[in-house]
mmCIF file of C-alpha atoms in Angstrom:
data_model
loop_
_atom_site.group_PDB
_atom_site.id
_atom_site.type_symbol
_atom_site.label_atom_id
_atom_site.label_comp_id
_atom_site.label_asym_id
_atom_site.label_seq_id
_atom_site.Cartn_x
_atom_site.Cartn_y
_atom_site.Cartn_z
ATOM 1 C CA UNK P 30 -68.446 24.049 -7.365
ATOM 2 C CA UNK P 31 -65.914 24.273 -4.573
ATOM 3 C CA UNK P 32 -64.262 27.595 -4.014
ATOM 4 C CA UNK P 33 -60.534 27.019 -3.341
ATOM 5 C CA UNK P 34 -58.230 29.802 -2.390
ATOM 6 C CA UNK P 35 -55.322 29.294 -4.792
ATOM 7 C CA UNK P 36 -52.927 31.250 -2.628
ATOM 8 C CA UNK P 37 -53.548 28.983 0.380
ATOM 9 C CA UNK P 38 -53.225 25.909 -1.832
ATOM 10 C CA UNK P 39 -49.843 27.072 -3.093
ATOM 11 C CA UNK P 40 -48.643 27.724 0.461
ATOM 12 C CA UNK P 41 -49.874 24.301 1.566
ATOM 13 C CA UNK P 42 -48.120 22.553 -1.368
ATOM 14 C CA UNK P 43 -44.947 24.518 -0.688
ATOM 15 C CA UNK P 44 -44.999 23.516 2.989
ATOM 16 C CA UNK P 45 -45.568 19.866 2.058
ATOM 17 C CA UNK P 46 -42.547 19.927 -0.273
ATOM 18 C CA UNK P 47 -40.386 21.392 2.492
ATOM 19 C CA UNK P 48 -41.699 18.791 4.951
ATOM 20 C CA UNK P 49 -40.982 15.905 2.554
ATOM 21 C CA UNK P 50 -37.552 17.300 1.681
ATOM 22 C CA UNK P 51 -36.594 17.586 5.351
ATOM 23 C CA UNK P 52 -37.955 14.073 5.985
ATOM 24 C CA UNK P 53 -35.864 12.758 3.084
ATOM 25 C CA UNK P 54 -32.751 14.448 4.508
ATOM 26 C CA UNK P 55 -33.417 12.952 7.929
ATOM 27 C CA UNK P 56 -33.979 9.549 6.357
ATOM 28 C CA UNK P 57 -30.718 9.804 4.391
ATOM 29 C CA UNK P 58 -28.766 10.864 7.483
ATOM 30 C CA UNK P 59 -30.227 7.950 9.465
ATOM 31 C CA UNK P 60 -29.331 5.544 6.660
ATOM 32 C CA UNK P 61 -25.760 6.856 6.561
ATOM 33 C CA UNK P 62 -25.437 6.516 10.337
ATOM 34 C CA UNK P 63 -26.835 2.979 10.179
ATOM 35 C CA UNK P 64 -24.440 1.950 7.387
ATOM 36 C CA UNK P 65 -21.483 3.489 9.216
ATOM 37 C CA UNK P 66 -22.415 1.732 12.463
ATOM 38 C CA UNK P 67 -22.938 -1.595 10.701
ATOM 39 C CA UNK P 68 -19.584 -1.259 8.907
ATOM 40 C CA UNK P 69 -17.782 -0.366 12.133
ATOM 41 C CA UNK P 70 -19.330 -3.266 14.012
ATOM 42 C CA UNK P 71 -18.562 -5.665 11.143
ATOM 43 C CA UNK P 72 -14.934 -4.522 11.000
ATOM 44 C CA UNK P 73 -14.438 -4.759 14.759
ATOM 45 C CA UNK P 74 -16.146 -8.162 14.819
ATOM 46 C CA UNK P 75 -14.000 -9.599 12.033
ATOM 47 C CA UNK P 76 -10.857 -8.200 13.684
ATOM 48 C CA UNK P 77 -11.870 -9.869 16.951
ATOM 49 C CA UNK P 78 -12.366 -13.218 15.176
ATOM 50 C CA UNK P 79 -9.009 -13.123 13.361
ATOM 51 C CA UNK P 80 -6.252 -15.389 14.641
ATOM 52 C CA UNK P 81 -3.905 -12.383 14.671
ATOM 53 C CA UNK P 82 -6.056 -9.307 15.319
ATOM 54 C CA UNK P 83 -4.781 -5.857 14.445
ATOM 55 C CA UNK P 84 -4.223 -3.802 17.626
ATOM 56 C CA UNK P 85 -6.688 -0.941 17.866
ATOM 57 C CA UNK P 86 -4.360 1.246 19.933
ATOM 58 C CA UNK P 87 -0.614 1.167 19.529
ATOM 59 C CA UNK P 88 2.425 3.217 20.500
ATOM 60 C CA UNK P 89 3.933 4.561 17.261
ATOM 61 C CA UNK P 90 6.896 6.352 18.863
ATOM 62 C CA UNK P 91 10.354 5.647 17.436
ATOM 63 C CA UNK P 92 11.387 3.772 20.576
ATOM 64 C CA UNK P 93 8.295 1.567 20.395
ATOM 65 C CA UNK P 94 8.910 0.838 16.713
ATOM 66 C CA UNK P 95 12.487 -0.172 17.593
ATOM 67 C CA UNK P 96 11.372 -2.635 20.269
ATOM 68 C CA UNK P 97 10.887 -6.281 19.327
ATOM 69 C CA UNK P 98 8.050 -8.453 20.604
ATOM 70 C CA UNK P 99 10.393 -9.976 23.206
ATOM 71 C CA UNK P 100 11.053 -6.511 24.654
ATOM 72 C CA UNK P 101 14.576 -6.134 23.271
ATOM 73 C CA UNK P 102 15.122 -2.658 21.901
ATOM 74 C CA UNK P 103 17.310 -1.558 19.035
ATOM 75 C CA UNK P 104 17.119 2.054 20.237
ATOM 76 C CA UNK P 105 20.265 3.564 21.686
ATOM 77 C CA UNK P 106 20.093 6.797 23.650
ATOM 78 C CA UNK P 107 22.256 9.685 22.513
ATOM 79 C CA UNK P 108 24.375 9.632 25.691
ATOM 80 C CA UNK P 109 25.100 5.933 25.127
ATOM 81 C CA UNK P 110 26.044 6.587 21.497
ATOM 82 C CA UNK P 111 28.353 9.405 22.572
ATOM 83 C CA UNK P 112 30.080 7.137 25.112
ATOM 84 C CA UNK P 113 30.584 4.446 22.470
ATOM 85 C CA UNK P 114 31.892 7.047 20.022
ATOM 86 C CA UNK P 115 34.413 8.392 22.524
ATOM 87 C CA UNK P 116 35.630 4.857 23.324
ATOM 88 C CA UNK P 117 35.658 3.796 19.651
ATOM 89 C CA UNK P 118 33.243 1.078 20.695
ATOM 90 C CA UNK P 119 31.062 1.105 17.597
ATOM 91 C CA UNK P 120 30.964 1.798 13.879
ATOM 92 C CA UNK P 121 28.544 4.558 12.912
ATOM 93 C CA UNK P 122 26.672 4.235 9.624
ATOM 94 C CA UNK P 123 24.751 7.097 8.050
ATOM 95 C CA UNK P 124 21.615 5.802 6.279
ATOM 96 C CA UNK P 125 20.990 9.099 4.475
ATOM 97 C CA UNK P 126 21.718 9.603 0.802
ATOM 98 C CA UNK P 127 25.210 10.498 -0.400
ATOM 99 C CA UNK P 128 24.353 14.173 -0.920
ATOM 100 C CA UNK P 129 23.309 14.670 2.703
ATOM 101 C CA UNK P 130 26.302 12.626 3.854
ATOM 102 C CA UNK P 131 28.642 14.915 1.872
ATOM 103 C CA UNK P 132 27.007 17.973 3.460
ATOM 104 C CA UNK P 133 27.972 16.650 6.895
ATOM 105 C CA UNK P 134 28.029 13.509 9.007
ATOM 106 C CA UNK P 135 29.337 12.055 12.253
ATOM 107 C CA UNK P 136 33.110 12.160 12.048
ATOM 108 C CA UNK P 137 34.387 8.754 10.999
ATOM 109 C CA UNK P 138 30.958 7.448 9.956
ATOM 110 C CA UNK P 139 30.449 5.272 6.915
ATOM 111 C CA UNK P 140 27.724 5.982 4.392
ATOM 112 C CA UNK P 141 25.320 3.230 3.407
ATOM 113 C CA UNK P 142 22.226 4.902 1.977
ATOM 114 C CA UNK P 143 19.170 2.780 2.643
ATOM 115 C CA UNK P 144 17.796 3.464 -0.835
ATOM 116 C CA UNK P 145 20.988 2.033 -2.391
ATOM 117 C CA UNK P 146 21.728 -0.658 0.193
ATOM 118 C CA UNK P 147 21.636 -3.537 -2.308
ATOM 119 C CA UNK P 148 24.206 -1.847 -4.554
ATOM 120 C CA UNK P 149 26.387 -0.319 -1.806
ATOM 121 C CA UNK P 150 26.517 -3.038 0.864
ATOM 122 C CA UNK P 151 29.379 -5.015 -0.668
ATOM 123 C CA UNK P 152 31.533 -1.863 -0.816
ATOM 124 C CA UNK P 153 30.868 -1.071 2.860
ATOM 125 C CA UNK P 154 30.999 -4.642 4.260
ATOM 126 C CA UNK P 155 34.836 -4.873 4.355
ATOM 127 C CA UNK P 156 34.869 -1.862 6.703
ATOM 128 C CA UNK P 157 32.548 -3.528 9.235
ATOM 129 C CA UNK P 158 33.769 -5.674 12.106
ATOM 130 C CA UNK P 159 31.746 -8.910 12.155
ATOM 131 C CA UNK P 160 31.644 -8.987 15.975
ATOM 132 C CA UNK P 161 31.525 -5.214 16.481
ATOM 133 C CA UNK P 162 28.559 -3.014 17.247
ATOM 134 C CA UNK P 163 27.058 -0.904 14.475
ATOM 135 C CA UNK P 164 25.023 2.224 15.172
ATOM 136 C CA UNK P 165 22.816 3.492 12.360
ATOM 137 C CA UNK P 166 21.411 6.995 12.143
ATOM 138 C CA UNK P 167 19.612 9.296 9.727
ATOM 139 C CA UNK P 168 18.096 12.796 9.951
ATOM 140 C CA UNK P 169 16.123 12.572 13.188
ATOM 141 C CA UNK P 170 13.144 11.121 14.997
ATOM 142 C CA UNK P 171 10.834 11.173 11.976
ATOM 143 C CA UNK P 172 13.365 9.412 9.738
ATOM 144 C CA UNK P 173 12.924 5.642 9.339
ATOM 145 C CA UNK P 174 15.934 4.988 7.102
ATOM 146 C CA UNK P 175 18.211 4.067 10.019
ATOM 147 C CA UNK P 176 15.616 1.627 11.359
ATOM 148 C CA UNK P 177 15.235 -0.078 7.977
ATOM 149 C CA UNK P 178 19.009 -0.239 7.530
ATOM 150 C CA UNK P 179 19.433 -1.658 11.042
ATOM 151 C CA UNK P 180 16.943 -4.440 10.304
ATOM 152 C CA UNK P 181 18.826 -5.263 7.103
ATOM 153 C CA UNK P 182 22.183 -5.363 8.892
ATOM 154 C CA UNK P 183 20.702 -7.448 11.694
ATOM 155 C CA UNK P 184 19.508 -9.979 9.115
ATOM 156 C CA UNK P 185 23.078 -10.024 7.770
ATOM 157 C CA UNK P 186 24.273 -11.110 11.221
ATOM 158 C CA UNK P 187 25.568 -7.833 12.673
ATOM 159 C CA UNK P 188 24.900 -6.442 16.147
ATOM 160 C CA UNK P 189 23.030 -3.215 15.422
ATOM 161 C CA UNK P 190 21.517 -0.330 17.369
ATOM 162 C CA UNK P 191 19.677 2.731 16.097
ATOM 163 C CA UNK P 192 20.249 6.259 17.339
ATOM 164 C CA UNK P 193 16.663 7.614 17.093
ATOM 165 C CA UNK P 194 17.629 11.290 17.384
ATOM 166 C CA UNK P 195 20.047 10.825 14.504
ATOM 167 C CA UNK P 196 22.042 13.562 12.872
ATOM 168 C CA UNK P 197 19.928 16.342 14.402
ATOM 169 C CA UNK P 198 20.565 15.145 17.958
ATOM 170 C CA UNK P 199 24.287 14.685 17.243
ATOM 171 C CA UNK P 200 24.559 18.249 15.957
ATOM 172 C CA UNK P 201 22.635 19.627 18.932
ATOM 173 C CA UNK P 202 25.028 17.826 21.293
ATOM 174 C CA UNK P 203 28.013 19.569 19.622
ATOM 175 C CA UNK P 204 29.690 16.261 18.870
ATOM 176 C CA UNK P 205 32.434 15.840 16.220
ATOM 177 C CA UNK P 206 31.171 16.146 12.667
ATOM 178 C CA UNK P 207 32.851 16.436 9.331
ATOM 179 C CA UNK P 208 31.911 17.306 5.831
ATOM 180 C CA UNK P 209 33.362 14.807 3.409
ATOM 181 C CA UNK P 210 36.937 15.753 2.516
ATOM 182 C CA UNK P 211 38.211 12.362 1.490
ATOM 183 C CA UNK P 212 39.022 11.393 5.090
ATOM 184 C CA UNK P 213 36.072 9.051 5.464
ATOM 185 C CA UNK P 214 34.704 6.178 3.434
ATOM 186 C CA UNK P 215 31.777 7.453 1.388
ATOM 187 C CA UNK P 216 30.210 4.240 0.200
#
């Protein structure tokens, strides 16, 4: 009969369980890394083979989003917008909703909320000069409503620019503003 120390056997079995558990964790981590690497390589490879690959790095600034593939930009700097305003050289359109427009807007601006453009366009269209310049704006740099509205108006045949700084930049420049008091068209 073999004399086995049961305490040592228990320690040995315990150590083997720990060893196998740590080996299983390492194996799982390696499998996850392999699957991630294979997925990444497959995605990059299929993007490379596409006829129109998705750019991996892109400039997402407002100015870059307002620039067409041919390099023409729809962005209009605040100082340019101010000069056009002072010379009455453009029609300003607020793309924000009617509530924000009523709280305050560029003096003389029209309101054409992007979210209601289909319903409101025909009411605003008679106030637009077909050959004139339109400048759209909304809350500020993070607001895309003016960009979307500008694209819509451009498709309708108007010459359009976007003031990326929007209402916030106009206020900071201490330019003329007005709360709605019936003196402006409210869409």
